[in-house]
Amino acid sequence: MTATVVPADLVVAAQGGDRAALDRLLGEHLPLVYNIAARTLPPADADDVTQETMIRAMAGLAGLREPASFRSWLVAIAVRETRRRGSRLGADRQHFTVADTDEFLTDEAGAAEEAVHRLEVARQRRTLAASTGWLDTADRELLALWWLVQVGAMQGSELAPALGTSPAHTRVRLQRLRSRLETARHIMEAIGARQRCAVLGEVIRAWDGRPAPVWRKRLARHVQDCRRCAGARAGLLPAERLLVSLPLLAPPPHLRDAAAAIERAGVSAAAPLRGRLLKGAGVVAAVLAIVLGVGAFVLDRPPAPHVVTAPPVTTTAPSASSAPTPTIAPPKAVPIGAGAGFGGPTWPAGRKPPTQGGRYLYVSDKGDDSNSGRSRAEALRTLRRAAELTAPGDTVLVDDGEYGDPRRSSVVTIERSGTPKKWITWAAYPGARPVVRASQWQGIWVHASYITVSGLTVTGKRTALTQAQIAAARRGDVSDPAVSNSCIAVTELRNADPPRRPHHVVLWGNTLTDCTLNGISVQFADYVTAAYNITARNGWYSPYGGSGIAFLNLWNSDTRTGYKMIIRGNVSSGNQNLVPCLCSGAARRITDGNGIIVESLNNDDIRGAPLFQQPYTGRTLIENNIAHHNGARGINVFKGAHVDIVNNTLYRNAAHPAITIDLAVTRSRDVRVVNTVVVPGAGSPAAVVSGSTEVRFDHNLLVGEFDTPRDEAVLTSQPRFTDAGGGDFRLAAGSPGIDSGAAALAPAVDAGRVPRRQPVDRGAWER
């Protein structure tokens, strides 16, 4: 890879919607971006930064005014994202790596090898890498870029734009970096000398071995003045010669698949980038739907030590033979937000999800239910047939296309369970965007246990309803399932003997839109995780009152009282009710349309089995979610218990004129609200607690009026989001929410699964 001038006409073509041009831009610059990140970050973090950089580059490409500056503009994005990720990790996890370079020397290393033995050069490279521990973060960042200049991957003139400084200031920084790096190398050579200076040995006796500024100054003074230590640095090669011998790192294959997926997800050859809905921060959610790595899925297991969650990810899954072009994208009426709620597959496009010792079963809209389903060429046609064949450990891979079954109550009913060690996984084929059309009561109906559903798009009938159907719904007619369907429902199988109640179910990274009851409905279940889903425009016309995510009437499958129900990292928007709820009786009021609701956990409103007359005793965790522009509350806890609401962001919910309050806790007990940011709409309180006991508010940011238990650390000023109108609710520089949250209960990662640093921020994002 050499630094080449990017033709301006190529950039202009990509800006105009030319897929081939965009593919070339992304493909040719992927190694550059990866090397910026990979020289200073751990591999997994470098992968994430590379993907995030490419996503942001595509999102902002239309706004690039000078096409000739594309490379320096892209490098600046990569540097910024690397810096951001590095700040989360902390200095102890950042480094300038020379790992594996001894086996992959470039041609430029030949001159050095002729002058010094190969092993000595390798030793000096390792010492140089260790010496970077004495540099601060800014110097390590500059060193990585300087190395790219040395190997010809960047031009020297690109350094200043990448760093956001003037050329003169950049030259000064480079001079200082060279000086500090040489001093650090001298220190490391003196400490590592075979016959170490005795005086130096006494100096470092009290040293704990970790680089620190005070020790750098102390040791630097000694090695610069000591003749004995000066001998240890004799024969050192210039840093430039060592840097030029470091090979460029090859991006992992799955990153190239991810780049291709980004290009497929965000660009249409028929429509220019300018003016499209996929712009700015909003594109992040849309394209991350395809490029997320499976490692993030493991990270997002429920935290309670006794919870059996999704099985561990293996590394032996076969590679996908191809990545089909998506054919359908869910409609977008409101921005769905960036960061959380990625709504897509949870593994790279080049890797299939693990089978956990079972089989792969393939489903395609071009398949046939008479096939075996054991290969892509022998794919089944319907999800229902796949459900009849699954066994513990199996993975069902659903290819591109549309899947529906208007004659049945659901498109697929999952009744076969996995086991604690062999979950059954239902997932989109890597790179595919299958769409399940829910026309009856449910799209996907889960009655089983140890089940994962991931990466699927489920859409309901909202936009296809007739005026006659809507009018009947307004009158309270519930006979038509099309006006009361849920995208995914996890509920009991009542006609089983005894009734089968699901537990240990994970709904991860799905896109659930336009269902007329709930996006996600969980009832009579235990140990359910709903994480990183998009739920949008659900609940509009059901007389039952629906929401984006609804957990209600939960049951105790065991006696444990830790976290069992997890609602994490979802984006819920545009959900509302437009017809009165039957639950309001003769009053006939609008009651629901929440982003997230947890209700009726006392189970005193259920008639029937004695099991449901016992209150639910497990804890429910609602963290890192973003709820905005919903008709009812962003988060609503009604007749709930043992609920923690932590680091969520709520923005202008309660949009329906009949509803107020963005965050409501009503007739509930044992509820904790921590580090949550609430910006209500005009005339609506941010938060209200009524008829409840044992409710605690701590370190929240509540704008406007609120009626809650006293919060000693509450903030009331505007949080200063990056771009709330575009669905980007990250805190901008200067936000009062930055570094002002409470550590207790704070999640380890933020909505983007980036580690939180201390002190933590308020809201779903960590800056």
mmCIF file of N, CA and C in Angstrom, residues 68-139:
data_model
loop_
_atom_site.group_PDB
_atom_site.id
_atom_site.type_symbol
_atom_site.label_atom_id
_atom_site.label_comp_id
_atom_site.label_asym_id
_atom_site.label_seq_id
_atom_site.Cartn_x
_atom_site.Cartn_y
_atom_site.Cartn_z
ATOM 1 N N ALA A 68 -10.803 16.203 -3.618
ATOM 2 C CA ALA A 68 -9.374 15.897 -3.642
ATOM 3 C C ALA A 68 -8.806 15.658 -2.248
ATOM 4 N N SER A 69 -9.517 16.093 -1.218
ATOM 5 C CA SER A 69 -9.024 15.935 0.155
ATOM 6 C C SER A 69 -9.560 14.667 0.817
ATOM 7 N N PHE A 70 -10.077 13.744 0.014
ATOM 8 C CA PHE A 70 -10.727 12.559 0.580
ATOM 9 C C PHE A 70 -9.802 11.792 1.522
ATOM 10 N N ARG A 71 -8.554 11.544 1.105
ATOM 11 C CA ARG A 71 -7.653 10.732 1.931
ATOM 12 C C ARG A 71 -7.391 11.382 3.283
ATOM 13 N N SER A 72 -7.042 12.647 3.281
ATOM 14 C CA SER A 72 -6.748 13.305 4.557
ATOM 15 C C SER A 72 -8.004 13.397 5.419
ATOM 16 N N TRP A 73 -9.142 13.579 4.780
ATOM 17 C CA TRP A 73 -10.419 13.606 5.511
ATOM 18 C C TRP A 73 -10.701 12.253 6.145
ATOM 19 N N LEU A 74 -10.473 11.170 5.401
ATOM 20 C CA LEU A 74 -10.700 9.825 5.926
ATOM 21 C C LEU A 74 -9.731 9.515 7.063
ATOM 22 N N VAL A 75 -8.468 9.888 6.890
ATOM 23 C CA VAL A 75 -7.481 9.651 7.943
ATOM 24 C C VAL A 75 -7.868 10.405 9.209
ATOM 25 N N ALA A 76 -8.363 11.616 9.065
ATOM 26 C CA ALA A 76 -8.783 12.388 10.240
ATOM 27 C C ALA A 76 -9.910 11.678 10.979
ATOM 28 N N ILE A 77 -10.843 11.088 10.238
ATOM 29 C CA ILE A 77 -11.919 10.330 10.885
ATOM 30 C C ILE A 77 -11.344 9.133 11.626
ATOM 31 N N ALA A 78 -10.423 8.411 10.977
ATOM 32 C CA ALA A 78 -9.826 7.233 11.606
ATOM 33 C C ALA A 78 -9.066 7.606 12.870
ATOM 34 N N VAL A 79 -8.331 8.702 12.817
ATOM 35 C CA VAL A 79 -7.593 9.153 14.001
ATOM 36 C C VAL A 79 -8.555 9.510 15.120
ATOM 37 N N ARG A 80 -9.619 10.202 14.785
ATOM 38 C CA ARG A 80 -10.591 10.609 15.806
ATOM 39 C C ARG A 80 -11.257 9.393 16.452
ATOM 40 N N GLU A 81 -11.635 8.410 15.637
ATOM 41 C CA GLU A 81 -12.290 7.226 16.187
ATOM 42 C C GLU A 81 -11.305 6.382 16.997
ATOM 43 N N THR A 82 -10.051 6.306 16.546
ATOM 44 C CA THR A 82 -9.035 5.584 17.315
ATOM 45 C C THR A 82 -8.801 6.269 18.647
ATOM 46 N N ARG A 83 -8.750 7.586 18.613
ATOM 47 C CA ARG A 83 -8.559 8.362 19.843
ATOM 48 C C ARG A 83 -9.725 8.140 20.798
ATOM 49 N N ARG A 84 -10.922 8.138 20.249
ATOM 50 C CA ARG A 84 -12.121 7.956 21.083
ATOM 51 C C ARG A 84 -12.119 6.575 21.736
ATOM 52 N N ARG A 85 -11.822 5.545 20.937
ATOM 53 C CA ARG A 85 -11.798 4.197 21.514
ATOM 54 C C ARG A 85 -10.664 4.068 22.525
ATOM 55 N N GLY A 86 -9.519 4.646 22.221
ATOM 56 C CA GLY A 86 -8.402 4.573 23.142
ATOM 57 C C GLY A 86 -8.682 5.228 24.468
ATOM 58 N N SER A 87 -9.426 6.332 24.443
ATOM 59 C CA SER A 87 -9.753 7.010 25.698
ATOM 60 C C SER A 87 -10.642 6.148 26.571
ATOM 61 N N ARG A 88 -11.446 5.274 25.949
ATOM 62 C CA ARG A 88 -12.298 4.373 26.736
ATOM 63 C C ARG A 88 -11.476 3.255 27.368
ATOM 64 N N LEU A 89 -10.479 2.788 26.609
ATOM 65 C CA LEU A 89 -9.705 1.642 27.073
ATOM 66 C C LEU A 89 -8.747 2.012 28.194
ATOM 67 N N GLY A 90 -8.226 3.221 28.169
ATOM 68 C CA GLY A 90 -7.211 3.610 29.138
ATOM 69 C C GLY A 90 -5.827 3.369 28.575
ATOM 70 N N ALA A 91 -4.863 4.074 29.103
ATOM 71 C CA ALA A 91 -3.503 4.021 28.571
ATOM 72 C C ALA A 91 -2.877 2.645 28.687
ATOM 73 N N ASP A 92 -3.264 1.869 29.710
ATOM 74 C CA ASP A 92 -2.626 0.580 29.919
ATOM 75 C C ASP A 92 -2.987 -0.432 28.848
ATOM 76 N N ARG A 93 -4.027 -0.176 28.068
ATOM 77 C CA ARG A 93 -4.415 -1.112 27.023
ATOM 78 C C ARG A 93 -4.099 -0.585 25.629
ATOM 79 N N GLN A 94 -3.389 0.538 25.563
ATOM 80 C CA GLN A 94 -2.958 1.068 24.283
ATOM 81 C C GLN A 94 -1.459 0.833 24.147
ATOM 82 N N HIS A 95 -1.022 0.629 22.929
ATOM 83 C CA HIS A 95 0.381 0.332 22.701
ATOM 84 C C HIS A 95 0.694 0.570 21.237
ATOM 85 N N PHE A 96 1.989 0.607 20.939
ATOM 86 C CA PHE A 96 2.418 0.606 19.545
ATOM 87 C C PHE A 96 3.018 -0.760 19.303
ATOM 88 N N THR A 97 2.287 -1.592 18.577
ATOM 89 C CA THR A 97 2.670 -2.990 18.484
ATOM 90 C C THR A 97 3.602 -3.249 17.313
ATOM 91 N N VAL A 98 4.538 -4.175 17.527
ATOM 92 C CA VAL A 98 5.346 -4.706 16.431
ATOM 93 C C VAL A 98 5.180 -6.215 16.387
ATOM 94 N N ALA A 99 4.069 -6.691 16.917
ATOM 95 C CA ALA A 99 3.836 -8.127 17.006
ATOM 96 C C ALA A 99 3.890 -8.768 15.635
ATOM 97 N N ASP A 100 4.528 -9.965 15.599
ATOM 98 C CA ASP A 100 4.569 -10.810 14.407
ATOM 99 C C ASP A 100 5.344 -10.193 13.248
ATOM 100 N N THR A 101 6.137 -9.167 13.486
ATOM 101 C CA THR A 101 6.825 -8.541 12.365
ATOM 102 C C THR A 101 8.039 -9.335 11.925
ATOM 103 N N ASP A 102 8.610 -10.149 12.786
ATOM 104 C CA ASP A 102 9.824 -10.858 12.424
ATOM 105 C C ASP A 102 9.599 -11.853 11.294
ATOM 106 N N GLU A 103 8.383 -12.326 11.132
ATOM 107 C CA GLU A 103 8.102 -13.300 10.091
ATOM 108 C C GLU A 103 7.553 -12.648 8.831
ATOM 109 N N PHE A 104 7.306 -11.364 8.855
ATOM 110 C CA PHE A 104 6.679 -10.695 7.725
ATOM 111 C C PHE A 104 7.432 -9.417 7.378
ATOM 112 N N LEU A 105 8.743 -9.500 7.272
ATOM 113 C CA LEU A 105 9.538 -8.319 6.990
ATOM 114 C C LEU A 105 9.290 -7.832 5.570
ATOM 115 N N THR A 106 9.257 -6.531 5.397
ATOM 116 C CA THR A 106 9.089 -5.947 4.075
ATOM 117 C C THR A 106 10.438 -5.846 3.388
ATOM 118 N N ASP A 107 10.411 -5.550 2.097
ATOM 119 C CA ASP A 107 11.653 -5.426 1.346
ATOM 120 C C ASP A 107 12.528 -4.308 1.881
ATOM 121 N N GLU A 108 11.894 -3.276 2.430
ATOM 122 C CA GLU A 108 12.669 -2.142 2.920
ATOM 123 C C GLU A 108 13.601 -2.525 4.058
ATOM 124 N N ALA A 109 13.357 -3.667 4.672
ATOM 125 C CA ALA A 109 14.194 -4.066 5.793
ATOM 126 C C ALA A 109 15.533 -4.604 5.343
ATOM 127 N N GLY A 110 15.713 -4.835 4.055
ATOM 128 C CA GLY A 110 16.919 -5.496 3.599
ATOM 129 C C GLY A 110 18.196 -4.764 3.961
ATOM 130 N N ALA A 111 18.226 -3.430 3.799
ATOM 131 C CA ALA A 111 19.441 -2.677 4.110
ATOM 132 C C ALA A 111 19.829 -2.831 5.562
ATOM 133 N N ALA A 112 18.854 -2.806 6.443
ATOM 134 C CA ALA A 112 19.153 -2.957 7.860
ATOM 135 C C ALA A 112 19.689 -4.344 8.153
ATOM 136 N N GLU A 113 19.135 -5.350 7.494
ATOM 137 C CA GLU A 113 19.571 -6.714 7.768
ATOM 138 C C GLU A 113 21.016 -6.924 7.325
ATOM 139 N N GLU A 114 21.465 -6.197 6.298
ATOM 140 C CA GLU A 114 22.840 -6.335 5.863
ATOM 141 C C GLU A 114 23.794 -5.720 6.870
ATOM 142 N N ALA A 115 23.383 -4.691 7.576
ATOM 143 C CA ALA A 115 24.260 -4.003 8.511
ATOM 144 C C ALA A 115 24.260 -4.642 9.885
ATOM 145 N N VAL A 116 23.137 -5.153 10.310
ATOM 146 C CA VAL A 116 23.009 -5.705 11.653
ATOM 147 C C VAL A 116 22.333 -7.057 11.547
ATOM 148 N N HIS A 117 22.729 -7.948 12.397
ATOM 149 C CA HIS A 117 22.140 -9.284 12.365
ATOM 150 C C HIS A 117 20.628 -9.196 12.541
ATOM 151 N N ARG A 118 19.924 -10.102 11.854
ATOM 152 C CA ARG A 118 18.458 -10.102 11.885
ATOM 153 C C ARG A 118 17.917 -10.114 13.310
ATOM 154 N N LEU A 119 18.510 -10.894 14.172
ATOM 155 C CA LEU A 119 18.018 -10.979 15.543
ATOM 156 C C LEU A 119 18.188 -9.662 16.283
ATOM 157 N N GLU A 120 19.264 -8.950 15.998
ATOM 158 C CA GLU A 120 19.479 -7.669 16.664
ATOM 159 C C GLU A 120 18.446 -6.643 16.207
ATOM 160 N N VAL A 121 18.130 -6.667 14.916
ATOM 161 C CA VAL A 121 17.103 -5.756 14.418
ATOM 162 C C VAL A 121 15.763 -6.073 15.072
ATOM 163 N N ALA A 122 15.461 -7.371 15.168
ATOM 164 C CA ALA A 122 14.199 -7.764 15.805
ATOM 165 C C ALA A 122 14.178 -7.324 17.261
ATOM 166 N N ARG A 123 15.339 -7.459 17.945
ATOM 167 C CA ARG A 123 15.398 -7.038 19.343
ATOM 168 C C ARG A 123 15.173 -5.543 19.463
ATOM 169 N N GLN A 124 15.769 -4.768 18.568
ATOM 170 C CA GLN A 124 15.592 -3.324 18.636
ATOM 171 C C GLN A 124 14.148 -2.919 18.329
ATOM 172 N N ARG A 125 13.504 -3.665 17.443
ATOM 173 C CA ARG A 125 12.093 -3.362 17.194
ATOM 174 C C ARG A 125 11.258 -3.598 18.441
ATOM 175 N N ARG A 126 11.547 -4.707 19.131
ATOM 176 C CA ARG A 126 10.787 -4.990 20.350
ATOM 177 C C ARG A 126 11.058 -3.935 21.416
ATOM 178 N N THR A 127 12.297 -3.500 21.507
ATOM 179 C CA THR A 127 12.625 -2.454 22.471
ATOM 180 C C THR A 127 11.922 -1.152 22.122
ATOM 181 N N LEU A 128 11.863 -0.844 20.829
ATOM 182 C CA LEU A 128 11.152 0.363 20.415
ATOM 183 C C LEU A 128 9.686 0.283 20.822
ATOM 184 N N ALA A 129 9.090 -0.884 20.620
ATOM 185 C CA ALA A 129 7.683 -1.036 21.003
ATOM 186 C C ALA A 129 7.512 -0.846 22.502
ATOM 187 N N ALA A 130 8.416 -1.441 23.285
ATOM 188 C CA ALA A 130 8.331 -1.280 24.736
ATOM 189 C C ALA A 130 8.556 0.169 25.145
ATOM 190 N N SER A 131 9.382 0.864 24.391
ATOM 191 C CA SER A 131 9.677 2.259 24.720
ATOM 192 C C SER A 131 8.457 3.154 24.577
ATOM 193 N N THR A 132 7.530 2.772 23.724
ATOM 194 C CA THR A 132 6.341 3.611 23.535
ATOM 195 C C THR A 132 5.480 3.660 24.786
ATOM 196 N N GLY A 133 5.720 2.757 25.727
ATOM 197 C CA GLY A 133 4.994 2.822 26.988
ATOM 198 C C GLY A 133 5.299 4.084 27.771
ATOM 199 N N TRP A 134 6.441 4.711 27.487
ATOM 200 C CA TRP A 134 6.808 5.952 28.164
ATOM 201 C C TRP A 134 6.190 7.174 27.486
ATOM 202 N N LEU A 135 5.588 6.983 26.323
ATOM 203 C CA LEU A 135 4.970 8.094 25.607
ATOM 204 C C LEU A 135 3.537 8.286 26.074
ATOM 205 N N ASP A 136 3.056 9.507 25.970
ATOM 206 C CA ASP A 136 1.649 9.726 26.299
ATOM 207 C C ASP A 136 0.787 9.338 25.100
ATOM 208 N N THR A 137 -0.514 9.383 25.296
ATOM 209 C CA THR A 137 -1.438 8.923 24.262
ATOM 210 C C THR A 137 -1.288 9.711 22.974
ATOM 211 N N ALA A 138 -1.125 11.016 23.080
ATOM 212 C CA ALA A 138 -1.005 11.850 21.885
ATOM 213 C C ALA A 138 0.247 11.502 21.091
ATOM 214 N N ASP A 139 1.345 11.215 21.795
ATOM 215 C CA ASP A 139 2.577 10.848 21.103
ATOM 216 C C ASP A 139 2.455 9.481 20.437
#
